Amino acid sequence: TKKKFEEVENHKQVVDKVAYFPAGYNAFTKKISDNFDVENIKGNGVISCLLTFVIEKDGSITNIEVNGSNHSFNLEAMSALKKIKDRWNPGEVNHVKVRSQYRLPVTMRFE
């Protein structure tokens, strides 16, 4: 086990920069909210999901996955994210652009 620990220690990567949306987190979540078509949602009360996606080295969004209990909400959250065409500033490790995974919880109340 000591050898495995040393191997892990020798391959540490330090994130110089985390991926970020140029206009900021609040602007990103507002874009998702603005793209959300509530007419497509079936259900009442508080509905939530978790969007997971990859920010590529070029700043594009790929590998979108959604996890939540309301199917119509999940589909609309994924659709709202796909409509955003703005590029992110990618993360960097050792001053080299890298792919980054991003997780975004989405919660809305419907009455």
XYZ file of C-alpha atoms in Angstrom:
111
model
C 0.000 0.000 0.000
C 2.844 2.423 0.639
C 4.048 2.040 -2.956
C 0.549 2.771 -4.317
C 0.334 5.880 -2.134
C 3.694 7.127 -3.451
C 2.567 6.531 -7.042
C -0.561 8.602 -6.419
C 1.476 11.352 -4.748
C 3.876 11.481 -7.707
C 0.998 11.934 -10.184
C -0.794 14.759 -8.408
C -2.116 17.441 -10.676
C -2.703 20.930 -9.390
C -5.583 22.820 -10.919
C -4.310 26.254 -11.896
C -7.733 27.465 -13.018
C -11.155 25.910 -12.669
C -13.524 26.175 -15.613
C -15.799 29.192 -15.394
C -18.526 30.907 -17.368
C -17.127 34.261 -18.591
C -20.171 36.298 -17.493
C -20.239 34.526 -14.107
C -22.233 31.818 -12.368
C -25.351 33.981 -11.904
C -25.445 34.826 -15.619
C -25.142 31.120 -16.459
C -28.001 30.084 -14.171
C -30.115 32.964 -15.524
C -29.581 31.679 -19.069
C -30.802 28.245 -17.992
C -33.819 29.805 -16.299
C -34.585 31.976 -19.347
C -34.365 28.922 -21.639
C -36.659 26.843 -19.425
C -40.156 26.318 -20.889
C -42.339 25.686 -17.833
C -45.273 24.727 -20.090
C -43.467 21.428 -20.736
C -43.358 20.443 -17.040
C -45.818 17.946 -15.615
C -46.068 18.120 -11.835
C -46.490 20.451 -8.886
C -44.441 21.539 -5.911
C -40.680 21.627 -5.707
C -39.010 19.690 -8.517
C -35.280 19.279 -8.871
C -32.585 17.507 -10.839
C -28.823 17.415 -11.134
C -27.242 18.377 -14.448
C -23.771 16.946 -15.045
C -21.724 17.967 -18.069
C -18.189 18.296 -19.370
C -16.561 21.583 -20.277
C -14.193 20.755 -23.116
C -10.768 22.292 -23.732
C -12.383 24.632 -26.291
C -15.022 25.786 -23.778
C -17.935 23.891 -25.320
C -20.375 21.813 -23.269
C -20.632 18.064 -23.959
C -21.661 14.818 -22.256
C -24.809 16.272 -20.685
C -26.524 13.978 -18.203
C -29.484 14.690 -15.961
C -30.655 12.890 -12.854
C -33.983 13.601 -11.200
C -37.308 11.965 -10.424
C -39.502 14.064 -12.784
C -38.989 13.012 -16.407
C -40.498 16.151 -17.994
C -38.387 18.395 -15.728
C -35.247 16.431 -16.579
C -35.872 16.779 -20.316
C -36.533 20.502 -20.039
C -33.418 21.097 -17.890
C -31.304 19.285 -20.482
C -32.941 21.251 -23.306
C -32.377 24.575 -21.498
C -28.680 23.763 -21.065
C -28.255 22.671 -24.707
C -29.620 26.039 -25.894
C -26.675 27.878 -24.314
C -24.055 28.371 -27.009
C -21.693 30.655 -25.053
C -18.269 29.129 -24.485
C -16.781 28.613 -21.043
C -13.204 29.367 -20.099
C -11.796 25.859 -19.644
C -9.941 24.637 -16.600
C -6.171 24.377 -16.605
C -3.752 21.952 -15.000
C -0.079 22.881 -15.081
C -1.067 25.742 -17.424
C -2.543 23.314 -19.992
C -6.255 23.432 -20.878
C -8.142 20.367 -19.640
C -11.626 18.898 -19.776
C -13.621 19.528 -16.589
C -16.747 17.962 -15.211
C -19.356 20.349 -13.833
C -22.395 19.570 -11.681
C -25.321 21.950 -11.411
C -28.385 21.326 -9.231
C -31.581 22.806 -10.686
C -34.636 23.344 -8.478
C -37.940 25.074 -9.262
C -41.309 25.393 -7.554
C -44.493 24.789 -9.551
C -48.013 25.525 -8.362
